GROMACS .gro file of C-alpha atoms in nm:
model
  233
    1UNK     CA    1   1.467  -4.827   1.874
    2UNK     CA    2   1.582  -4.683   1.540
    3UNK     CA    3   1.227  -4.599   1.418
    4UNK     CA    4   1.160  -4.433   1.753
    5UNK     CA    5   1.471  -4.219   1.719
    6UNK     CA    6   1.370  -4.125   1.367
    7UNK     CA    7   1.027  -4.014   1.486
    8UNK     CA    8   1.183  -3.815   1.770
    9UNK     CA    9   1.416  -3.638   1.528
   10UNK     CA   10   1.124  -3.558   1.300
   11UNK     CA   11   0.924  -3.410   1.586
   12UNK     CA   12   1.221  -3.196   1.685
   13UNK     CA   13   1.255  -3.068   1.330
   14UNK     CA   14   0.885  -2.983   1.308
   15UNK     CA   15   0.895  -2.807   1.643
   16UNK     CA   16   1.199  -2.609   1.534
   17UNK     CA   17   1.016  -2.507   1.217
   18UNK     CA   18   0.714  -2.389   1.415
   19UNK     CA   19   0.941  -2.190   1.645
   20UNK     CA   20   1.111  -2.026   1.346
   21UNK     CA   21   0.774  -1.926   1.201
   22UNK     CA   22   0.665  -1.784   1.534
   23UNK     CA   23   0.988  -1.584   1.566
   24UNK     CA   24   0.951  -1.458   1.210
   25UNK     CA   25   0.593  -1.347   1.273
   26UNK     CA   26   0.690  -1.164   1.593
   27UNK     CA   27   0.978  -0.984   1.421
   28UNK     CA   28   0.758  -0.899   1.123
   29UNK     CA   29   0.493  -0.752   1.350
   30UNK     CA   30   0.756  -0.539   1.523
   31UNK     CA   31   0.890  -0.429   1.186
   32UNK     CA   32   0.540  -0.332   1.072
   33UNK     CA   33   0.480  -0.123   1.384
   34UNK     CA   34   0.816   0.049   1.348
   35UNK     CA   35   0.742   0.123   0.982
   36UNK     CA   36   0.406   0.282   1.065
   37UNK     CA   37   0.583   0.501   1.322
   38UNK     CA   38   0.844   0.608   1.067
   39UNK     CA   39   1.127   0.426   1.246
   40UNK     CA   40   1.271   0.276   0.930
   41UNK     CA   41   1.609   0.174   1.072
   42UNK     CA   42   1.442  -0.027   1.347
   43UNK     CA   43   1.199  -0.175   1.096
   44UNK     CA   44   1.493  -0.290   0.884
   45UNK     CA   45   1.658  -0.458   1.180
   46UNK     CA   46   1.341  -0.645   1.265
   47UNK     CA   47   1.304  -0.752   0.902
   48UNK     CA   48   1.657  -0.892   0.911
   49UNK     CA   49   1.557  -1.095   1.218
   50UNK     CA   50   1.241  -1.215   1.046
   51UNK     CA   51   1.437  -1.320   0.737
   52UNK     CA   52   1.684  -1.519   0.948
   53UNK     CA   53   1.393  -1.708   1.102
   54UNK     CA   54   1.196  -1.762   0.780
   55UNK     CA   55   1.329  -1.628   0.450
   56UNK     CA   56   1.032  -1.756   0.250
   57UNK     CA   57   0.773  -1.505   0.370
   58UNK     CA   58   0.681  -1.258   0.091
   59UNK     CA   59   0.576  -1.007   0.356
   60UNK     CA   60   0.943  -0.951   0.442
   61UNK     CA   61   1.069  -0.814   0.107
   62UNK     CA   62   0.734  -0.641   0.058
   63UNK     CA   63   0.775  -0.442   0.378
   64UNK     CA   64   1.139  -0.372   0.299
   65UNK     CA   65   1.022  -0.237  -0.037
   66UNK     CA   66   0.768  -0.018   0.140
   67UNK     CA   67   1.050   0.130   0.348
   68UNK     CA   68   1.254   0.201   0.036
   69UNK     CA   69   0.949   0.361  -0.125
   70UNK     CA   70   0.908   0.601   0.165
   71UNK     CA   71   1.278   0.681   0.133
   72UNK     CA   72   1.231   0.745  -0.241
   73UNK     CA   73   1.466   0.459  -0.326
   74UNK     CA   74   1.232   0.345  -0.599
   75UNK     CA   75   1.455   0.106  -0.794
   76UNK     CA   76   1.546  -0.082  -0.476
   77UNK     CA   77   1.181  -0.083  -0.374
   78UNK     CA   78   1.074  -0.238  -0.705
   79UNK     CA   79   1.341  -0.504  -0.666
   80UNK     CA   80   1.206  -0.598  -0.323
   81UNK     CA   81   0.846  -0.614  -0.446
   82UNK     CA   82   0.957  -0.836  -0.733
   83UNK     CA   83   1.132  -1.061  -0.483
   84UNK     CA   84   0.808  -1.088  -0.284
   85UNK     CA   85   0.626  -1.195  -0.601
   86UNK     CA   86   0.897  -1.449  -0.675
   87UNK     CA   87   0.813  -1.607  -0.339
   88UNK     CA   88   0.438  -1.582  -0.402
   89UNK     CA   89   0.322  -1.480  -0.752
   90UNK     CA   90  -0.029  -1.410  -0.620
   91UNK     CA   91   0.084  -1.178  -0.339
   92UNK     CA   92  -0.151  -0.883  -0.396
   93UNK     CA   93   0.019  -0.616  -0.179
   94UNK     CA   94   0.344  -0.645  -0.376
   95UNK     CA   95   0.155  -0.604  -0.705
   96UNK     CA   96  -0.015  -0.294  -0.568
   97UNK     CA   97   0.314  -0.155  -0.443
   98UNK     CA   98   0.485  -0.209  -0.779
   99UNK     CA   99   0.214   0.002  -0.941
  100UNK     CA  100   0.266   0.266  -0.672
  101UNK     CA  101   0.637   0.284  -0.754
  102UNK     CA  102   0.554   0.346  -1.119
  103UNK     CA  103   0.317   0.626  -1.017
  104UNK     CA  104   0.573   0.793  -0.792
  105UNK     CA  105   0.838   0.766  -1.064
  106UNK     CA  106   0.612   0.958  -1.300
  107UNK     CA  107   0.542   0.658  -1.524
  108UNK     CA  108   0.169   0.723  -1.516
  109UNK     CA  109   0.070   0.512  -1.815
  110UNK     CA  110   0.246   0.203  -1.684
  111UNK     CA  111   0.107   0.263  -1.337
  112UNK     CA  112  -0.245   0.288  -1.478
  113UNK     CA  113  -0.201  -0.039  -1.667
  114UNK     CA  114  -0.095  -0.215  -1.349
  115UNK     CA  115  -0.377  -0.067  -1.142
  116UNK     CA  116  -0.624  -0.167  -1.412
  117UNK     CA  117  -0.489  -0.522  -1.411
  118UNK     CA  118  -0.540  -0.534  -1.035
  119UNK     CA  119  -0.903  -0.435  -1.087
  120UNK     CA  120  -0.956  -0.778  -1.240
  121UNK     CA  121  -0.885  -0.934  -0.900
  122UNK     CA  122  -1.042  -0.656  -0.694
  123UNK     CA  123  -1.312  -0.493  -0.913
  124UNK     CA  124  -1.484  -0.311  -0.628
  125UNK     CA  125  -1.168  -0.145  -0.495
  126UNK     CA  126  -1.228   0.224  -0.438
  127UNK     CA  127  -0.858   0.271  -0.370
  128UNK     CA  128  -0.771   0.143  -0.717
  129UNK     CA  129  -1.029   0.377  -0.872
  130UNK     CA  130  -0.872   0.666  -0.682
  131UNK     CA  131  -0.526   0.571  -0.808
  132UNK     CA  132  -0.654   0.548  -1.165
  133UNK     CA  133  -0.795   0.899  -1.127
  134UNK     CA  134  -0.453   1.025  -1.017
  135UNK     CA  135  -0.285   0.856  -1.314
  136UNK     CA  136  -0.529   1.014  -1.559
  137UNK     CA  137  -0.492   1.358  -1.402
  138UNK     CA  138  -0.114   1.346  -1.399
  139UNK     CA  139  -0.115   1.239  -1.763
  140UNK     CA  140  -0.321   1.550  -1.837
  141UNK     CA  141  -0.646   1.369  -1.914
  142UNK     CA  142  -0.899   1.540  -1.688
  143UNK     CA  143  -1.194   1.412  -1.890
  144UNK     CA  144  -1.087   1.053  -1.829
  145UNK     CA  145  -1.034   1.123  -1.460
  146UNK     CA  146  -1.383   1.271  -1.430
  147UNK     CA  147  -1.530   0.972  -1.612
  148UNK     CA  148  -1.372   0.734  -1.362
  149UNK     CA  149  -1.506   0.932  -1.066
  150UNK     CA  150  -1.854   0.944  -1.219
  151UNK     CA  151  -1.860   0.564  -1.205
  152UNK     CA  152  -1.730   0.537  -0.850
  153UNK     CA  153  -1.964   0.417  -0.579
  154UNK     CA  154  -2.112   0.702  -0.375
  155UNK     CA  155  -2.126   0.698  -0.085
  156UNK     CA  156  -1.842   0.450  -0.061
  157UNK     CA  157  -1.688   0.251   0.218
  158UNK     CA  158  -1.376   0.470   0.195
  159UNK     CA  159  -1.319   0.845   0.140
  160UNK     CA  160  -1.182   0.771  -0.209
  161UNK     CA  161  -1.463   0.952  -0.394
  162UNK     CA  162  -1.414   1.278  -0.205
  163UNK     CA  163  -1.039   1.276  -0.249
  164UNK     CA  164  -1.072   1.193  -0.617
  165UNK     CA  165  -1.306   1.490  -0.664
  166UNK     CA  166  -1.066   1.709  -0.465
  167UNK     CA  167  -0.776   1.594  -0.684
  168UNK     CA  168  -0.962   1.697  -1.000
  169UNK     CA  169  -1.043   2.037  -0.851
  170UNK     CA  170  -0.683   2.087  -0.742
  171UNK     CA  171  -0.557   1.997  -1.087
  172UNK     CA  172  -0.786   2.264  -1.232
  173UNK     CA  173  -0.655   2.514  -0.978
  174UNK     CA  174  -0.992   2.536  -0.802
  175UNK     CA  175  -0.868   2.528  -0.445
  176UNK     CA  176  -1.199   2.652  -0.307
  177UNK     CA  177  -1.393   2.356  -0.447
  178UNK     CA  178  -1.118   2.116  -0.343
  179UNK     CA  179  -1.132   2.255   0.009
  180UNK     CA  180  -1.507   2.188   0.025
  181UNK     CA  181  -1.452   1.823  -0.061
  182UNK     CA  182  -1.170   1.797   0.191
  183UNK     CA  183  -1.390   1.949   0.461
  184UNK     CA  184  -1.702   1.749   0.379
  185UNK     CA  185  -1.519   1.418   0.384
  186UNK     CA  186  -1.446   1.469   0.754
  187UNK     CA  187  -1.819   1.467   0.827
  188UNK     CA  188  -1.858   1.110   0.709
  189UNK     CA  189  -1.523   0.936   0.756
  190UNK     CA  190  -1.283   0.906   1.047
  191UNK     CA  191  -0.946   1.077   1.032
  192UNK     CA  192  -0.771   0.742   1.023
  193UNK     CA  193  -0.959   0.655   0.703
  194UNK     CA  194  -0.861   0.983   0.538
  195UNK     CA  195  -0.489   0.987   0.608
  196UNK     CA  196  -0.381   0.752   0.330
  197UNK     CA  197  -0.571   0.946   0.063
  198UNK     CA  198  -0.445   1.281   0.191
  199UNK     CA  199  -0.090   1.150   0.182
  200UNK     CA  200  -0.142   1.018  -0.171
  201UNK     CA  201  -0.230   1.369  -0.288
  202UNK     CA  202   0.076   1.510  -0.117
  203UNK     CA  203   0.305   1.252  -0.274
  204UNK     CA  204   0.206   1.363  -0.625
  205UNK     CA  205   0.200   1.734  -0.532
  206UNK     CA  206  -0.176   1.772  -0.556
  207UNK     CA  207  -0.218   1.986  -0.247
  208UNK     CA  208  -0.373   2.312  -0.139
  209UNK     CA  209  -0.320   2.533   0.161
  210UNK     CA  210  -0.483   2.286   0.397
  211UNK     CA  211  -0.341   2.183   0.737
  212UNK     CA  212  -0.101   1.893   0.707
  213UNK     CA  213  -0.226   1.557   0.829
  214UNK     CA  214  -0.042   1.264   0.987
  215UNK     CA  215   0.073   1.018   0.726
  216UNK     CA  216  -0.048   0.664   0.692
  217UNK     CA  217   0.020   0.389   0.441
  218UNK     CA  218  -0.172   0.078   0.342
  219UNK     CA  219  -0.090  -0.210   0.568
  220UNK     CA  220   0.227  -0.346   0.401
  221UNK     CA  221   0.112  -0.705   0.448
  222UNK     CA  222  -0.260  -0.690   0.374
  223UNK     CA  223  -0.252  -0.391   0.144
  224UNK     CA  224  -0.569  -0.257   0.312
  225UNK     CA  225  -0.636   0.101   0.414
  226UNK     CA  226  -0.890   0.161   0.688
  227UNK     CA  227  -1.213  -0.006   0.578
  228UNK     CA  228  -1.105  -0.035   0.216
  229UNK     CA  229  -1.157  -0.362   0.041
  230UNK     CA  230  -0.820  -0.341  -0.129
  231UNK     CA  231  -0.480  -0.234  -0.054
  232UNK     CA  232  -0.094  -0.060  -0.011
  233UNK     CA  233   0.171  -0.087   0.067
   0.00000   0.00000   0.00000
Protein backbone atom coordinates (compact mmCIF):
# COMPACT_ATOMS: atom_id res chain seq x y z
CA UNK A 1 0.00 0.00 0.00
CA UNK A 2 2.81 2.42 0.89
CA UNK A 3 4.51 2.23 -2.55
CA UNK A 4 1.13 2.79 -4.17
CA UNK A 5 0.54 5.90 -2.07
CA UNK A 6 4.00 7.16 -2.96
CA UNK A 7 3.31 6.73 -6.66
CA UNK A 8 -0.05 8.48 -6.30
CA UNK A 9 1.58 11.42 -4.55
CA UNK A 10 4.22 11.63 -7.27
CA UNK A 11 1.58 11.68 -10.00
CA UNK A 12 -0.26 14.45 -8.19
CA UNK A 13 2.91 16.49 -7.95
CA UNK A 14 3.68 16.03 -11.65
CA UNK A 15 0.13 16.96 -12.59
CA UNK A 16 0.32 20.05 -10.42
CA UNK A 17 3.57 21.03 -12.12
CA UNK A 18 2.02 20.64 -15.57
CA UNK A 19 -0.95 22.75 -14.49
CA UNK A 20 1.39 25.48 -13.21
CA UNK A 21 3.26 25.53 -16.51
CA UNK A 22 0.01 25.74 -18.43
CA UNK A 23 -1.21 28.61 -16.25
CA UNK A 24 2.12 30.40 -16.66
CA UNK A 25 1.98 30.04 -20.43
CA UNK A 26 -1.58 31.36 -20.60
CA UNK A 27 -0.72 34.37 -18.43
CA UNK A 28 2.44 35.02 -20.43
CA UNK A 29 0.50 34.96 -23.68
CA UNK A 30 -2.00 37.44 -22.26
CA UNK A 31 0.85 39.64 -21.06
CA UNK A 32 2.44 39.55 -24.51
CA UNK A 33 -0.79 40.58 -26.21
CA UNK A 34 -1.34 43.40 -23.71
CA UNK A 35 2.23 44.60 -24.26
CA UNK A 36 1.80 44.71 -28.04
CA UNK A 37 -1.36 46.78 -27.53
CA UNK A 38 0.46 49.20 -25.25
CA UNK A 39 -1.52 48.14 -22.16
CA UNK A 40 1.52 47.94 -19.92
CA UNK A 41 -0.31 47.88 -16.59
CA UNK A 42 -2.37 44.88 -17.67
CA UNK A 43 0.75 43.22 -19.07
CA UNK A 44 2.45 43.64 -15.69
CA UNK A 45 -0.47 42.05 -13.88
CA UNK A 46 -0.42 39.05 -16.19
CA UNK A 47 3.34 38.73 -15.71
CA UNK A 48 2.82 38.65 -11.95
CA UNK A 49 0.35 35.80 -12.45
CA UNK A 50 2.79 33.97 -14.71
CA UNK A 51 5.59 34.35 -12.16
CA UNK A 52 3.40 32.94 -9.39
CA UNK A 53 2.74 29.88 -11.53
CA UNK A 54 6.31 29.39 -12.76
CA UNK A 55 9.06 31.78 -11.68
CA UNK A 56 11.75 30.01 -13.69
CA UNK A 57 10.67 31.14 -17.16
CA UNK A 58 13.16 33.67 -18.61
CA UNK A 59 10.38 35.04 -20.82
CA UNK A 60 8.79 36.64 -17.76
CA UNK A 61 11.59 39.04 -16.73
CA UNK A 62 12.41 39.57 -20.41
CA UNK A 63 8.92 40.85 -21.14
CA UNK A 64 8.91 42.92 -17.97
CA UNK A 65 12.17 44.46 -19.17
CA UNK A 66 10.57 45.20 -22.54
CA UNK A 67 7.81 47.08 -20.73
CA UNK A 68 10.35 49.11 -18.76
CA UNK A 69 12.22 49.86 -21.99
CA UNK A 70 9.10 51.28 -23.60
CA UNK A 71 8.60 53.37 -20.46
CA UNK A 72 12.23 54.59 -20.71
CA UNK A 73 13.06 52.98 -17.37
CA UNK A 74 16.32 51.70 -18.78
CA UNK A 75 18.17 50.71 -15.61
CA UNK A 76 15.22 48.63 -14.44
CA UNK A 77 14.90 47.13 -17.90
CA UNK A 78 18.55 46.06 -17.93
CA UNK A 79 18.10 44.47 -14.52
CA UNK A 80 15.17 42.41 -15.80
CA UNK A 81 17.05 41.28 -18.90
CA UNK A 82 19.98 40.25 -16.72
CA UNK A 83 17.58 38.27 -14.56
CA UNK A 84 16.30 36.47 -17.65
CA UNK A 85 19.87 35.54 -18.56
CA UNK A 86 20.49 34.32 -15.03
CA UNK A 87 17.64 31.87 -15.60
CA UNK A 88 18.89 30.92 -19.07
CA UNK A 89 22.35 32.20 -20.11
CA UNK A 90 21.60 31.35 -23.76
CA UNK A 91 18.31 33.26 -23.91
CA UNK A 92 18.83 35.25 -27.11
CA UNK A 93 15.99 37.82 -26.81
CA UNK A 94 17.35 39.11 -23.49
CA UNK A 95 20.83 39.53 -25.00
CA UNK A 96 19.32 41.47 -27.89
CA UNK A 97 17.29 43.62 -25.52
CA UNK A 98 20.31 44.43 -23.37
CA UNK A 99 22.05 45.77 -26.47
CA UNK A 100 18.93 47.79 -27.29
CA UNK A 101 19.01 49.41 -23.85
CA UNK A 102 22.62 50.48 -24.43
CA UNK A 103 21.63 51.98 -27.78
CA UNK A 104 18.71 53.92 -26.30
CA UNK A 105 20.90 55.17 -23.46
CA UNK A 106 23.31 56.65 -25.99
CA UNK A 107 26.07 54.14 -25.25
CA UNK A 108 26.59 53.43 -28.93
CA UNK A 109 30.00 51.80 -28.71
CA UNK A 110 28.89 49.31 -26.08
CA UNK A 111 25.68 48.63 -27.98
CA UNK A 112 27.66 47.94 -31.15
CA UNK A 113 29.93 45.51 -29.30
CA UNK A 114 26.93 43.59 -28.02
CA UNK A 115 25.21 43.52 -31.41
CA UNK A 116 28.43 42.33 -33.00
CA UNK A 117 28.74 39.55 -30.43
CA UNK A 118 25.20 38.46 -31.28
CA UNK A 119 26.22 38.22 -34.93
CA UNK A 120 28.34 35.22 -33.95
CA UNK A 121 25.16 33.33 -33.10
CA UNK A 122 23.01 34.88 -35.82
CA UNK A 123 25.38 35.89 -38.67
CA UNK A 124 22.64 36.36 -41.26
CA UNK A 125 20.51 38.68 -39.13
CA UNK A 126 19.49 41.72 -41.14
CA UNK A 127 18.07 43.29 -37.99
CA UNK A 128 21.48 43.16 -36.31
CA UNK A 129 23.09 44.74 -39.38
CA UNK A 130 20.51 47.52 -39.24
CA UNK A 131 21.24 48.12 -35.56
CA UNK A 132 24.97 48.23 -36.24
CA UNK A 133 24.32 50.86 -38.91
CA UNK A 134 22.42 52.96 -36.36
CA UNK A 135 25.25 52.63 -33.84
CA UNK A 136 27.83 53.76 -36.40
CA UNK A 137 25.71 56.69 -37.53
CA UNK A 138 25.00 57.89 -34.02
CA UNK A 139 28.70 57.68 -33.21
CA UNK A 140 29.31 59.96 -36.19
CA UNK A 141 30.94 57.35 -38.40
CA UNK A 142 28.95 57.55 -41.63
CA UNK A 143 31.65 55.79 -43.63
CA UNK A 144 31.43 52.75 -41.37
CA UNK A 145 27.64 52.79 -41.57
CA UNK A 146 27.76 52.87 -45.37
CA UNK A 147 30.26 50.02 -45.39
CA UNK A 148 27.91 47.85 -43.32
CA UNK A 149 24.98 48.57 -45.64
CA UNK A 150 27.09 47.80 -48.71
CA UNK A 151 27.57 44.27 -47.35
CA UNK A 152 23.92 43.72 -46.46
CA UNK A 153 21.91 41.23 -48.47
CA UNK A 154 19.75 42.89 -51.13
CA UNK A 155 16.98 42.18 -51.58
CA UNK A 156 16.61 40.85 -48.06
CA UNK A 157 13.92 38.97 -46.21
CA UNK A 158 13.23 42.10 -44.14
CA UNK A 159 13.07 45.84 -44.97
CA UNK A 160 16.32 46.39 -43.03
CA UNK A 161 18.35 47.47 -46.08
CA UNK A 162 15.91 50.21 -47.08
CA UNK A 163 15.66 51.58 -43.56
CA UNK A 164 19.42 51.49 -43.14
CA UNK A 165 19.84 53.50 -46.35
CA UNK A 166 17.12 55.90 -45.20
CA UNK A 167 18.89 56.33 -41.85
CA UNK A 168 22.14 57.29 -43.58
CA UNK A 169 20.31 59.81 -45.78
CA UNK A 170 18.50 61.28 -42.78
CA UNK A 171 21.77 61.63 -40.88
CA UNK A 172 23.18 63.59 -43.83
CA UNK A 173 20.08 65.77 -43.86
CA UNK A 174 18.96 64.44 -47.24
CA UNK A 175 15.28 64.02 -46.47
CA UNK A 176 14.35 63.72 -50.14
CA UNK A 177 16.53 60.64 -50.65
CA UNK A 178 15.40 59.18 -47.34
CA UNK A 179 11.79 59.65 -48.40
CA UNK A 180 12.43 57.71 -51.61
CA UNK A 181 13.74 54.74 -49.63
CA UNK A 182 10.81 54.94 -47.23
CA UNK A 183 8.36 55.00 -50.13
CA UNK A 184 10.04 52.26 -52.16
CA UNK A 185 10.18 49.86 -49.24
CA UNK A 186 6.38 49.80 -49.18
CA UNK A 187 6.36 48.33 -52.68
CA UNK A 188 8.13 45.18 -51.57
CA UNK A 189 7.33 44.65 -47.89
CA UNK A 190 4.12 44.58 -45.90
CA UNK A 191 3.37 47.35 -43.43
CA UNK A 192 3.65 44.92 -40.54
CA UNK A 193 7.25 44.16 -41.58
CA UNK A 194 8.15 47.84 -41.73
CA UNK A 195 6.78 49.02 -38.40
CA UNK A 196 9.64 47.84 -36.21
CA UNK A 197 12.28 49.52 -38.38
CA UNK A 198 10.28 52.75 -38.62
CA UNK A 199 9.92 52.80 -34.85
CA UNK A 200 13.64 52.17 -34.44
CA UNK A 201 14.40 55.32 -36.43
CA UNK A 202 11.95 57.30 -34.34
CA UNK A 203 13.46 56.08 -31.09
CA UNK A 204 16.87 57.50 -32.02
CA UNK A 205 15.39 60.66 -33.57
CA UNK A 206 16.26 59.76 -37.14
CA UNK A 207 13.01 60.90 -38.69
CA UNK A 208 11.74 63.12 -41.46
CA UNK A 209 8.38 64.68 -42.15
CA UNK A 210 6.78 61.35 -42.99
CA UNK A 211 3.38 60.18 -41.68
CA UNK A 212 3.68 58.42 -38.35
CA UNK A 213 3.25 54.67 -38.37
CA UNK A 214 1.84 52.29 -35.76
CA UNK A 215 4.55 50.99 -33.49
CA UNK A 216 5.66 47.42 -33.22
CA UNK A 217 8.40 45.68 -31.28
CA UNK A 218 10.20 42.39 -31.77
CA UNK A 219 8.31 39.55 -30.18
CA UNK A 220 9.56 39.77 -26.57
CA UNK A 221 9.87 35.99 -26.33
CA UNK A 222 11.26 34.99 -29.72
CA UNK A 223 13.00 38.25 -30.52
CA UNK A 224 11.75 38.02 -34.12
CA UNK A 225 10.32 40.83 -36.20
CA UNK A 226 8.03 39.91 -39.08
CA UNK A 227 9.97 37.51 -41.29
CA UNK A 228 13.32 38.39 -39.78
CA UNK A 229 15.63 35.59 -38.82
CA UNK A 230 16.62 37.32 -35.61
CA UNK A 231 15.10 39.31 -32.98
CA UNK A 232 13.70 42.15 -30.13
CA UNK A 233 12.49 42.65 -27.68
